[in-house]
Amino acid sequence: MRRFAPIPAVTAACATLGVALVAASVPAYPVQAYDRGPLAMAAAAQGASKVPVAEGYGGAVSTVDLDATRAGLGVLRKGGNAVDAAVAAAAALGVTEPFSAGVGGGGYFVYHDARTGKVHTIDGRETAPAAATEELFTDPGTGQPLPFEQARASGLSVGVPGTPATWQRALDEWGTWSLRSALKPAIRVAERGFVVDETFRSQITENSDIFDDFTSTRELFLPGGAPPAAGSVFKSPDLAGTYALLAREGVGALYEGELGADVARTVQSPPVAPDADRVVRPGGMTQADLASYDAPLRAPTRVEYRGLDVYGMAPSSSGGSTVGEALNILETQKLTPKDKAAALHTYLEASALSFADRNRYVGDPDQVDVPLDELLSQGFADERACRIDPDAVLPKPVAPGVPDGSYDGCGDHAPGGRGAPNEGLSTTHLTVSDRWGNVVSYTLTIEATGGSGIVVPDRGFLLNNELTDFNFTPSQGDAPDPNLPGPGKRPRSSMSPTIVLRDGQPFLALGSPGGATIITTVLQTLINRLELGMSLPKAVATPRASSRNTALQAEPAFLASPEGKALAAKGHRFTEAREIGAETALEFGRRGFVQAVAEPIRRGGGSAMVVVPAQGR
Ligand code: GLU
């Protein structure tokens, strides 16, 4: 454990930049030392190449990608705030991570406003078109649910994109830059090009069957019939044009203009290659669906966890409610680094219980009555917690509880429900802070890696397949399923952008991709950091396990660890997952100090930078 002592040279640099050095009370969780090893050059070499940990002052950016982190940091350096920088970084991710996020997708934006001390969120989730019904993914010929891949690579799966509306909304509400200015760095990356890395290339390779079946996608991502080589420069002139259009005309170009007309046309009539042999079903999205899109502000979820305030994303995401319920359950339990296996057993069981409740009760709050207050109440969590047996693994799937306000012990449970969610393993998360103490935790996606596989011709971006996050058939037995498709409905998400405050000040910000494992990745990282004595870099890097009630997975290194072996011996039946999540996170110390963290290994490693590096830490 190490307590931070301010470094005079850095303090002087911050003063030059007008960086506010905010005095804070002595932290209950001081920023902890981590094994710097090969990262020792991080501060000096910042910006030259990807490093997963950076420490210093004046604000920070952490994303999966060097160009995106640079884009955000450039905005901070020019005086933009965390919101401006988050939009710039997200737009750059649309260029360099086009298979995870972009104009054709959606996401959730969580923001801590230093001036008011409040946390706000934007729900930028895609919506189903007005023509959608509960049978959206039922084959009319057979009455059976469509195979997932057929549903995915179709116009049916495409929801009205929410990402441009989210950017505009965030800038309008809390930003200081125009969209035009915030898009500039991304336009530059798209025009000049970026160096293809192995992740980019492999994401094309694993999608090449689908990409090759759409003329526009084939042209962009399979030039000359093959994925671009790692190390080559990839330019996106069409996407640069799309961003330039949004910069010139605003997001109305999508929601009410020529770009929207192209999107609707592409969904209704996907550009299927003449030699394609797959069935590609058209979708029903119209320009009227685009015109009625809204990215509303929503009250964040909040739970208190051992004196900290943990803020997350309310429905339509299940992130905040499920992380929050699990934390409430875990708060009733003793977790100690002296017995990591016991702590992880409790984490897995709390997670399974919360997922049962998520699956039964959480859907689009504009169309489903979600008992959010009860799901996040300590009374409900106490009742759920008494299902956990420290000496045995609960038989799965566990049944959902009854969040009805009357909590009287362990006997009162609803009939079981099951349902394997279809979420993919795509998506990206970014975390940004600024010199004023504003913080953004933003997760964005196009659902599967590669989304629907359909690039809008001449526009340079992929359309999402977010609507496959709906359940294709009822999953809750005789009880209603809150996540069936419907007109104008938002599919339930697992995205969990999270901000933790301590004494009203930012302490942690984090999030991850990974479909339903997003929830467990955020939860496990919080437990690693808050309960198991790990520094934030260690908490992020450490091997992961994920219980979602109907699925239990672990990374190979977790399975090989003493805890993994002890948990397997106890009866946890893990299946192996090569990688779970790809997190980015921030931790705030005293006097404006910030530690920016990305993955050292997963997805090829991420990129963390700070405005004023703390030399020599
Ligand atoms: N569509 C997923 C969700 O909203 C995210 C996709 C992923 O990370 O795989 O939860």
XYZ file of C-alpha atoms and ligand atoms in Angstrom:
627
model
C 0.000 0.000 0.000
C 1.289 3.420 -0.858
C -0.073 6.829 -0.183
C 0.359 9.414 -2.847
C 2.590 12.394 -2.081
C 2.339 15.319 -4.501
C 5.367 15.821 -6.716
C 6.517 19.467 -6.839
C 7.455 19.510 -10.567
C 4.093 18.099 -11.504
C 2.293 20.476 -9.203
C 4.044 23.373 -10.952
C 3.120 21.984 -14.369
C -0.496 21.701 -13.314
C -0.495 25.275 -12.090
C 0.816 26.389 -15.498
C -2.026 24.554 -17.176
C -4.548 25.968 -14.766
C -5.211 22.524 -13.392
C -7.279 22.588 -10.268
C -5.596 20.673 -7.475
C -8.618 19.569 -5.554
C -7.958 18.864 -1.916
C -9.726 15.746 -0.728
C -9.977 13.895 2.528
C -7.503 11.077 3.112
C -8.855 8.201 1.017
C -10.099 5.070 2.645
C -8.774 3.294 -0.450
C -5.508 5.032 -1.349
C -4.294 4.541 -4.900
C -2.183 1.437 -4.628
C 1.192 0.608 -6.020
C 1.207 -1.844 -8.875
C 3.909 -3.907 -10.477
C 5.282 -1.423 -12.996
C 7.694 -3.820 -14.687
C 7.891 -2.936 -18.385
C 5.553 -0.006 -17.835
C 8.226 2.086 -16.153
C 8.689 4.145 -19.302
C 4.998 4.968 -19.431
C 5.199 8.598 -18.395
C 8.196 9.498 -20.543
C 7.050 7.696 -23.662
C 3.409 8.731 -23.415
C 1.732 8.940 -26.771
C 4.427 7.145 -28.746
C 2.874 3.731 -28.283
C 0.142 1.980 -26.352
C 0.636 1.707 -22.610
C -2.025 0.281 -20.318
C -1.346 2.441 -17.255
C -0.691 6.184 -16.980
C -0.639 8.366 -13.891
C -0.704 12.085 -13.388
C -2.884 15.160 -13.423
C -5.059 17.401 -15.504
C -7.343 14.651 -16.794
C -6.989 11.259 -18.413
C -8.280 9.093 -21.215
C -8.383 5.318 -21.342
C -9.652 3.413 -24.387
C -8.748 0.216 -26.191
C -6.958 2.137 -28.914
C -3.982 4.509 -29.213
C -5.533 6.798 -31.855
C -8.755 7.136 -29.885
C -6.951 7.898 -26.631
C -4.813 10.458 -28.460
C -7.944 12.040 -29.936
C -9.460 12.439 -26.476
C -6.251 13.667 -24.912
C -5.787 16.237 -27.673
C -9.184 17.696 -26.818
C -8.313 17.868 -23.104
C -5.026 19.586 -23.916
C -6.821 22.176 -26.023
C -9.107 23.029 -23.104
C -12.057 20.790 -23.879
C -13.773 19.041 -21.010
C -14.301 15.321 -20.387
C -17.526 15.279 -22.419
C -15.912 16.911 -25.446
C -12.990 14.496 -25.174
C -15.261 11.473 -24.762
C -17.144 12.332 -27.943
C -13.872 12.848 -29.833
C -12.478 9.541 -28.558
C -15.705 7.691 -29.348
C -15.738 9.072 -32.885
C -12.130 7.959 -33.341
C -13.088 4.493 -32.091
C -15.713 4.483 -34.851
C -12.787 4.674 -37.279
C -10.239 2.361 -35.697
C -12.676 -0.063 -33.977
C -15.448 -0.086 -36.591
C -16.413 -3.651 -35.712
C -17.212 -2.672 -32.126
C -18.794 0.775 -32.323
C -19.663 3.708 -34.546
C -22.325 5.880 -36.135
C -24.444 2.801 -36.861
C -24.729 1.723 -33.207
C -25.740 2.826 -29.727
C -24.540 3.013 -26.149
C -24.814 4.478 -22.669
C -23.082 7.614 -21.439
C -22.574 8.161 -17.694
C -21.302 11.554 -16.554
C -20.205 13.000 -13.231
C -20.543 16.766 -13.200
C -17.928 18.307 -10.914
C -19.812 21.592 -10.586
C -23.024 20.066 -9.262
C -21.637 16.823 -7.873
C -24.419 14.974 -9.707
C -24.247 11.908 -11.933
C -26.283 11.957 -15.155
C -26.809 9.394 -17.874
C -27.902 9.273 -21.506
C -29.724 6.234 -22.874
C -28.457 6.032 -26.452
C -29.778 2.535 -27.015
C -31.016 1.579 -30.465
C -34.752 1.128 -30.879
C -36.820 -1.344 -32.853
C -38.770 0.115 -35.772
C -42.500 0.781 -35.387
C -43.157 -2.275 -37.550
C -41.476 -4.702 -35.098
C -43.625 -7.309 -33.352
C -42.975 -10.051 -30.799
C -42.414 -12.344 -33.793
C -39.562 -10.220 -35.182
C -37.197 -13.182 -35.159
C -39.713 -15.941 -35.899
C -39.400 -17.608 -39.288
C -42.839 -17.038 -40.872
C -42.392 -20.235 -42.890
C -41.793 -22.580 -39.966
C -42.978 -20.661 -36.915
C -39.554 -21.394 -35.383
C -37.039 -18.826 -34.110
C -34.486 -17.813 -36.741
C -30.969 -19.196 -36.335
C -28.887 -16.498 -34.645
C -26.526 -15.893 -37.575
C -29.458 -15.506 -39.973
C -31.100 -13.008 -37.656
C -27.834 -11.154 -37.190
C -26.874 -10.725 -40.862
C -30.161 -9.178 -41.875
C -32.081 -5.927 -41.954
C -34.306 -7.327 -39.180
C -31.632 -7.006 -36.514
C -30.830 -3.352 -37.171
C -32.105 -0.886 -34.566
C -32.358 2.860 -35.104
C -28.831 4.080 -34.259
C -28.462 6.084 -31.057
C -24.784 7.011 -31.101
C -24.909 10.313 -33.044
C -27.862 11.455 -30.898
C -25.895 10.535 -27.772
C -22.917 12.610 -28.860
C -25.071 15.622 -29.649
C -27.051 15.270 -26.440
C -23.912 14.989 -24.294
C -22.369 18.054 -25.929
C -25.611 20.035 -25.587
C -26.050 19.137 -21.939
C -22.522 19.294 -20.556
C -19.974 19.864 -23.324
C -18.143 23.004 -24.346
C -17.283 22.058 -27.929
C -19.471 21.808 -31.007
C -19.952 18.436 -32.677
C -18.069 19.871 -35.607
C -14.972 20.467 -33.458
C -15.271 17.199 -31.561
C -15.369 15.185 -34.803
C -12.228 16.764 -36.250
C -9.654 14.360 -34.761
C -11.656 11.354 -35.989
C -11.973 12.824 -39.472
C -8.211 13.228 -39.511
C -7.650 9.582 -38.514
C -10.168 8.407 -41.124
C -8.547 10.475 -43.886
C -4.896 9.837 -43.056
C -5.453 6.253 -42.077
C -4.224 4.156 -39.186
C -2.010 1.121 -38.865
C -3.902 -2.171 -38.977
C -3.170 -4.316 -35.953
C -3.741 -8.019 -35.424
C -7.063 -7.431 -33.605
C -8.474 -5.407 -36.531
C -7.336 -7.997 -39.036
C -8.643 -10.959 -37.044
C -12.025 -9.280 -36.519
C -12.377 -9.110 -40.309
C -11.120 -12.659 -40.749
C -13.646 -14.086 -38.298
C -16.422 -12.176 -40.112
C -15.228 -12.725 -43.655
C -18.077 -15.082 -44.625
C -20.664 -12.467 -43.716
C -18.676 -9.443 -44.924
C -18.105 -11.100 -48.291
C -21.855 -11.471 -48.819
C -22.540 -7.710 -48.858
C -21.039 -5.701 -51.721
C -20.424 -2.563 -49.645
C -18.791 -4.483 -46.785
C -16.671 -6.620 -49.081
C -15.400 -3.493 -50.850
C -14.423 -1.754 -47.619
C -13.034 -4.540 -45.447
C -11.941 -7.214 -47.936
C -10.045 -5.109 -50.488
C -8.702 -7.408 -53.187
C -10.618 -10.279 -51.613
C -8.731 -10.495 -48.310
C -8.462 -8.641 -45.000
C -5.819 -5.890 -45.004
C -2.452 -7.044 -43.688
C -1.381 -6.192 -40.153
C 1.004 -3.255 -40.382
C -0.644 -1.748 -43.471
C -2.381 1.645 -43.384
C -6.168 1.594 -43.541
C -8.029 4.687 -44.704
C -11.773 5.307 -44.404
C -12.639 8.098 -46.859
C -16.365 7.288 -46.880
C -16.532 7.428 -43.094
C -14.572 10.691 -43.138
C -17.282 11.973 -45.490
C -20.033 10.784 -43.141
C -18.401 12.538 -40.173
C -17.905 15.671 -42.292
C -21.609 15.576 -43.168
C -22.567 15.269 -39.488
C -20.129 18.087 -38.674
C -21.666 20.318 -41.349
C -25.327 19.533 -40.996
C -25.585 18.113 -37.496
C -27.104 14.782 -36.515
C -30.266 15.758 -38.395
C -28.454 14.394 -41.442
C -29.060 10.955 -39.934
C -32.378 11.423 -38.191
C -34.087 13.592 -40.806
C -31.829 13.789 -43.823
C -29.949 12.115 -46.632
C -27.840 9.873 -44.391
C -31.005 8.533 -42.752
C -32.525 7.875 -46.161
C -29.479 5.769 -47.009
C -29.690 3.881 -43.716
C -33.398 3.082 -44.150
C -32.848 2.010 -47.755
C -29.971 -0.261 -46.740
C -32.004 -1.899 -43.965
C -34.985 -2.447 -46.253
C -32.857 -3.675 -49.103
C -29.465 -4.920 -47.909
C -26.746 -4.832 -50.588
C -26.474 -8.613 -50.937
C -23.666 -9.753 -53.242
C -24.879 -11.578 -56.362
C -22.807 -14.635 -55.426
C -23.984 -14.745 -51.793
C -25.703 -17.935 -50.774
C -27.164 -16.871 -47.428
C -30.774 -15.888 -46.806
C -30.759 -12.157 -45.985
C -34.053 -10.897 -44.630
C -34.921 -7.249 -45.103
C -35.835 -5.068 -42.137
C -38.693 -2.646 -41.666
C -36.892 0.509 -40.512
C -38.206 3.681 -42.130
C -37.151 7.321 -42.110
C -40.083 7.948 -39.762
C -38.424 5.562 -37.254
C -35.230 7.589 -37.497
C -37.147 10.858 -37.094
C -38.806 9.663 -33.888
C -35.545 8.529 -32.240
C -34.670 10.086 -28.886
C -31.656 9.571 -26.586
C -33.227 10.469 -23.233
C -31.537 11.476 -20.010
C -32.269 8.882 -17.352
C -31.708 8.952 -13.621
C -28.697 6.754 -12.851
C -28.952 3.711 -10.634
C -27.291 4.220 -7.264
C -26.383 1.804 -4.526
C -24.354 2.446 -1.454
C -21.591 -0.085 -1.013
C -19.587 0.064 2.191
C -19.804 3.850 2.291
C -19.202 4.393 -1.437
C -21.846 5.553 -3.909
C -21.899 3.340 -6.986
C -23.681 4.891 -9.980
C -24.637 2.940 -13.081
C -26.928 2.774 -16.071
C -30.623 2.275 -15.458
C -32.875 0.278 -17.807
C -32.966 -0.092 -20.783
C -29.608 -1.440 -19.664
C -29.567 -4.112 -17.003
C -26.014 -3.050 -16.093
C -26.748 -0.722 -13.190
C -29.505 -2.827 -11.661
C -27.601 -6.115 -11.851
C -24.235 -4.774 -10.659
C -26.129 -2.833 -7.975
C -28.177 -5.783 -6.736
C -25.089 -8.004 -6.630
C -23.179 -5.373 -4.643
C -26.078 -5.106 -2.194
C -25.969 -8.887 -1.777
C -22.191 -8.873 -1.372
C -22.385 -6.132 1.230
C -24.089 -8.624 3.547
C -21.164 -11.041 3.233
C -17.678 -11.111 4.670
C -15.129 -10.879 1.860
C -11.447 -11.012 2.662
C -8.206 -11.218 0.684
C -7.162 -13.894 3.190
C -9.592 -16.293 1.543
C -9.899 -15.296 -2.104
C -11.628 -18.517 -3.101
C -14.390 -17.884 -0.564
C -14.777 -14.285 -1.741
C -14.957 -15.387 -5.371
C -17.498 -18.102 -4.522
C -19.686 -15.416 -2.967
C -19.166 -13.143 -5.971
C -20.217 -15.897 -8.398
C -23.333 -16.766 -6.409
C -24.370 -13.121 -5.912
C -23.976 -12.624 -9.616
C -26.080 -15.696 -10.490
C -28.885 -14.543 -8.186
C -28.856 -11.048 -9.668
C -28.948 -12.421 -13.201
C -32.051 -14.485 -12.385
C -33.765 -11.246 -11.334
C -32.435 -9.325 -14.314
C -33.770 -11.900 -16.745
C -37.187 -11.946 -15.100
C -37.764 -8.233 -14.495
C -35.593 -5.912 -16.622
C -36.573 -4.572 -20.031
C -37.243 -1.261 -21.742
C -38.701 0.928 -18.951
C -40.836 2.809 -21.460
C -42.692 -0.401 -22.279
C -42.223 -2.677 -19.275
C -42.891 -2.040 -15.622
C -39.407 -2.605 -14.158
C -39.419 -2.787 -10.320
C -36.101 -0.942 -10.249
C -36.338 0.537 -6.743
C -37.104 -2.859 -5.271
C -34.392 -4.627 -7.266
C -31.941 -2.128 -5.795
C -33.331 -2.185 -2.260
C -31.247 -3.612 0.547
C -34.283 -5.543 1.811
C -34.545 -7.480 -1.436
C -30.783 -8.077 -1.486
C -30.855 -9.346 2.100
C -33.530 -11.850 1.137
C -31.567 -12.963 -1.925
C -28.314 -13.158 0.060
C -29.715 -15.800 2.361
C -29.747 -18.215 -0.568
C -25.940 -18.219 -0.587
C -24.278 -21.173 1.107
C -20.583 -20.628 1.808
C -19.982 -24.379 1.671
C -21.959 -25.381 -1.422
C -22.782 -24.222 -4.903
C -26.419 -23.321 -5.564
C -28.026 -25.619 -8.163
C -28.444 -23.628 -11.380
C -30.418 -21.992 -12.694
C -31.553 -20.301 -9.495
C -35.103 -18.930 -9.591
C -35.755 -15.201 -9.582
C -36.831 -13.550 -6.336
C -39.940 -11.480 -5.688
C -39.052 -7.781 -5.443
C -42.426 -6.777 -4.006
C -41.369 -4.716 -0.997
C -42.176 -7.478 1.476
C -39.037 -9.291 2.489
C -39.253 -11.925 5.138
C -36.525 -14.471 4.830
C -35.557 -17.171 2.439
C -38.726 -19.044 1.579
C -40.474 -16.772 -0.913
C -39.380 -17.357 -4.490
C -41.016 -17.204 -7.884
C -40.925 -20.166 -10.259
C -37.695 -20.571 -12.176
C -37.044 -19.053 -15.532
C -34.253 -19.590 -17.971
C -33.134 -18.195 -21.220
C -29.755 -17.939 -22.799
C -29.186 -14.343 -23.857
C -27.844 -13.758 -27.345
C -25.450 -10.950 -26.551
C -22.208 -11.099 -28.489
C -18.709 -10.227 -27.408
C -18.156 -6.928 -29.130
C -18.466 -3.339 -27.919
C -15.979 -0.888 -26.445
C -15.685 1.218 -23.306
C -13.924 4.510 -22.687
C -13.265 6.490 -19.547
C -12.301 10.163 -19.504
C -11.696 12.788 -16.835
C -10.697 16.434 -17.033
C -8.865 19.007 -14.951
C -12.110 20.204 -13.394
C -13.065 16.806 -11.988
C -15.713 15.882 -14.561
C -15.750 12.192 -15.413
C -17.255 10.200 -18.293
C -17.784 6.443 -18.361
C -19.157 5.545 -21.789
C -19.860 2.124 -23.343
C -20.786 1.944 -27.018
C -21.450 -0.871 -29.405
C -22.861 -2.227 -32.631
C -23.635 -5.514 -30.746
C -21.771 -8.432 -32.388
C -18.192 -7.877 -33.525
C -18.987 -6.615 -37.010
C -22.631 -5.820 -36.142
C -25.081 -6.931 -38.817
C -22.200 -7.162 -41.298
C -23.891 -4.553 -43.486
C -21.974 -1.386 -44.403
C -24.173 1.480 -45.591
C -22.991 1.931 -49.209
C -20.681 4.933 -49.666
C -21.057 5.908 -45.990
C -18.267 3.771 -44.541
C -19.897 2.382 -41.388
C -21.489 -0.862 -40.274
C -25.076 -1.122 -39.115
C -25.718 -2.668 -35.715
C -27.498 -5.949 -35.010
C -28.652 -4.704 -31.604
C -32.184 -6.077 -31.942
C -30.824 -9.604 -31.501
C -30.422 -8.593 -27.834
C -34.167 -9.186 -27.567
C -35.170 -12.706 -26.616
C -36.345 -14.475 -29.759
C -38.918 -16.516 -27.810
C -40.391 -16.157 -24.286
C -37.742 -17.169 -21.733
C -39.566 -16.989 -18.397
C -41.896 -19.973 -18.417
C -45.401 -18.877 -17.450
C -44.193 -15.465 -16.296
C -43.999 -12.565 -18.746
C -40.688 -11.967 -20.502
C -39.687 -8.291 -20.268
C -37.316 -8.544 -23.211
C -39.406 -9.657 -26.175
C -39.292 -7.466 -29.295
C -41.906 -4.752 -29.770
C -42.512 -1.590 -31.784
C -40.214 1.263 -30.814
C -38.783 -0.887 -28.006
C -35.195 -0.877 -26.764
C -33.630 -4.318 -26.361
C -32.267 -4.972 -22.878
C -28.544 -4.329 -22.629
C -25.823 -5.463 -20.252
C -23.631 -2.426 -20.723
C -22.443 -1.199 -17.348
C -20.649 2.135 -17.501
C -20.010 2.828 -13.819
C -18.817 5.745 -11.703
C -18.046 5.330 -8.002
C -17.993 8.348 -5.688
C -16.394 8.533 -2.277
C -17.513 11.395 -0.060
C -19.171 12.887 -3.134
C -15.930 12.945 -5.155
C -15.005 10.674 -8.074
C -13.110 7.603 -6.931
C -13.444 5.053 -9.743
C -14.829 4.955 -13.281
C -14.970 1.720 -15.238
C -16.710 -0.381 -17.868
C -16.136 -3.102 -20.432
C -17.441 -4.847 -23.526
C -18.414 -8.503 -23.433
C -22.180 -8.981 -23.756
C -23.670 -10.221 -20.494
C -20.155 -10.731 -19.101
C -19.863 -6.929 -18.986
C -21.831 -7.009 -15.752
C -19.616 -9.599 -14.114
C -16.416 -7.969 -15.364
C -17.376 -4.678 -13.728
C -18.493 -6.476 -10.578
C -15.371 -8.621 -10.305
C -13.116 -5.607 -10.839
C -14.903 -3.718 -8.072
C -14.528 -6.682 -5.735
C -10.854 -7.101 -6.692
C -10.178 -3.446 -5.995
C -12.372 -2.857 -2.963
C -12.181 -6.189 -1.172
C -9.236 -8.242 -2.369
C -6.473 -5.697 -1.874
C -5.566 -5.231 -5.542
C -4.406 -2.027 -7.194
C -6.644 -0.935 -10.078
C -4.190 -2.155 -12.770
C -4.085 -5.538 -11.040
C -7.853 -5.586 -10.540
C -8.292 -5.059 -14.291
C -5.565 -7.447 -15.441
C -6.336 -10.332 -13.117
C -7.966 -13.468 -14.635
C -11.758 -13.392 -14.733
C -14.665 -15.715 -14.040
C -18.293 -14.968 -14.847
C -21.524 -16.486 -13.534
C -24.760 -15.496 -15.272
C -26.946 -18.131 -13.642
C -27.420 -19.998 -16.929
C -23.728 -19.840 -17.865
C -20.498 -20.088 -15.890
C -17.252 -19.234 -17.633
C -13.652 -18.576 -16.692
C -10.464 -17.599 -18.447
C -7.715 -20.257 -18.704
C -5.489 -18.442 -16.184
C -8.367 -18.303 -13.716
C -8.971 -22.031 -14.082
C -5.275 -22.691 -13.486
C -5.097 -20.476 -10.375
C -5.392 -21.896 -6.852
C -8.756 -20.119 -6.470
C -10.013 -21.496 -9.788
C -9.059 -25.013 -8.740
C -10.647 -24.592 -5.311
C -13.877 -23.294 -6.855
C -14.013 -26.146 -9.360
C -13.462 -28.610 -6.530
C -16.338 -26.981 -4.686
C -18.651 -27.721 -7.606
C -18.555 -24.651 -9.869
C -18.714 -26.109 -13.388
C -16.824 -23.595 -15.486
C -16.508 -23.672 -19.217
C -13.351 -22.085 -20.574
C -13.531 -18.673 -22.256
C -10.397 -17.416 -23.990
C -10.975 -13.831 -22.864
C -13.662 -12.130 -20.803
C -14.063 -8.375 -21.285
C -11.709 -5.581 -22.331
C -11.931 -3.010 -19.605
C -10.890 0.607 -19.240
C -10.934 2.383 -15.909
C -9.808 5.414 -13.919
C -8.982 5.857 -10.257
C -8.775 9.234 -8.610
C -6.443 10.060 -5.770
C -5.845 13.245 -3.857
C -5.268 16.694 -5.312
C -6.389 15.876 -8.832
C -4.243 12.772 -9.206
C -5.603 10.226 -11.664
C -4.499 6.730 -12.597
C -5.721 5.685 -16.061
C -5.887 1.957 -16.713
C -6.516 -0.249 -19.741
C -6.004 -3.926 -20.433
C -2.371 -5.015 -20.658
C -3.141 -8.128 -22.742
C -6.811 -8.727 -23.610
C -7.795 -7.635 -27.130
C -4.206 -6.725 -27.804
C -4.033 -4.256 -24.906
C -5.479 -0.778 -24.501
C -4.145 2.760 -24.292
C -4.112 4.962 -21.179
C -2.849 8.552 -21.101
C -2.921 11.522 -18.759
C -2.594 15.214 -19.575
C 0.359 15.799 -17.236
C 2.253 12.573 -16.516
C 3.585 12.168 -13.006
C 7.255 11.614 -13.720
C 8.974 9.053 -11.585
C 5.995 7.522 -9.913
N -25.256 -5.844 -27.163
C -24.627 -6.060 -25.899
C -25.342 -5.335 -24.802
O -25.933 -4.321 -25.038
C -23.232 -5.601 -25.927
C -22.457 -6.347 -26.931
C -21.247 -6.950 -26.394
O -20.521 -6.361 -25.620
O -20.981 -8.053 -26.784
O -25.328 -5.763 -23.705
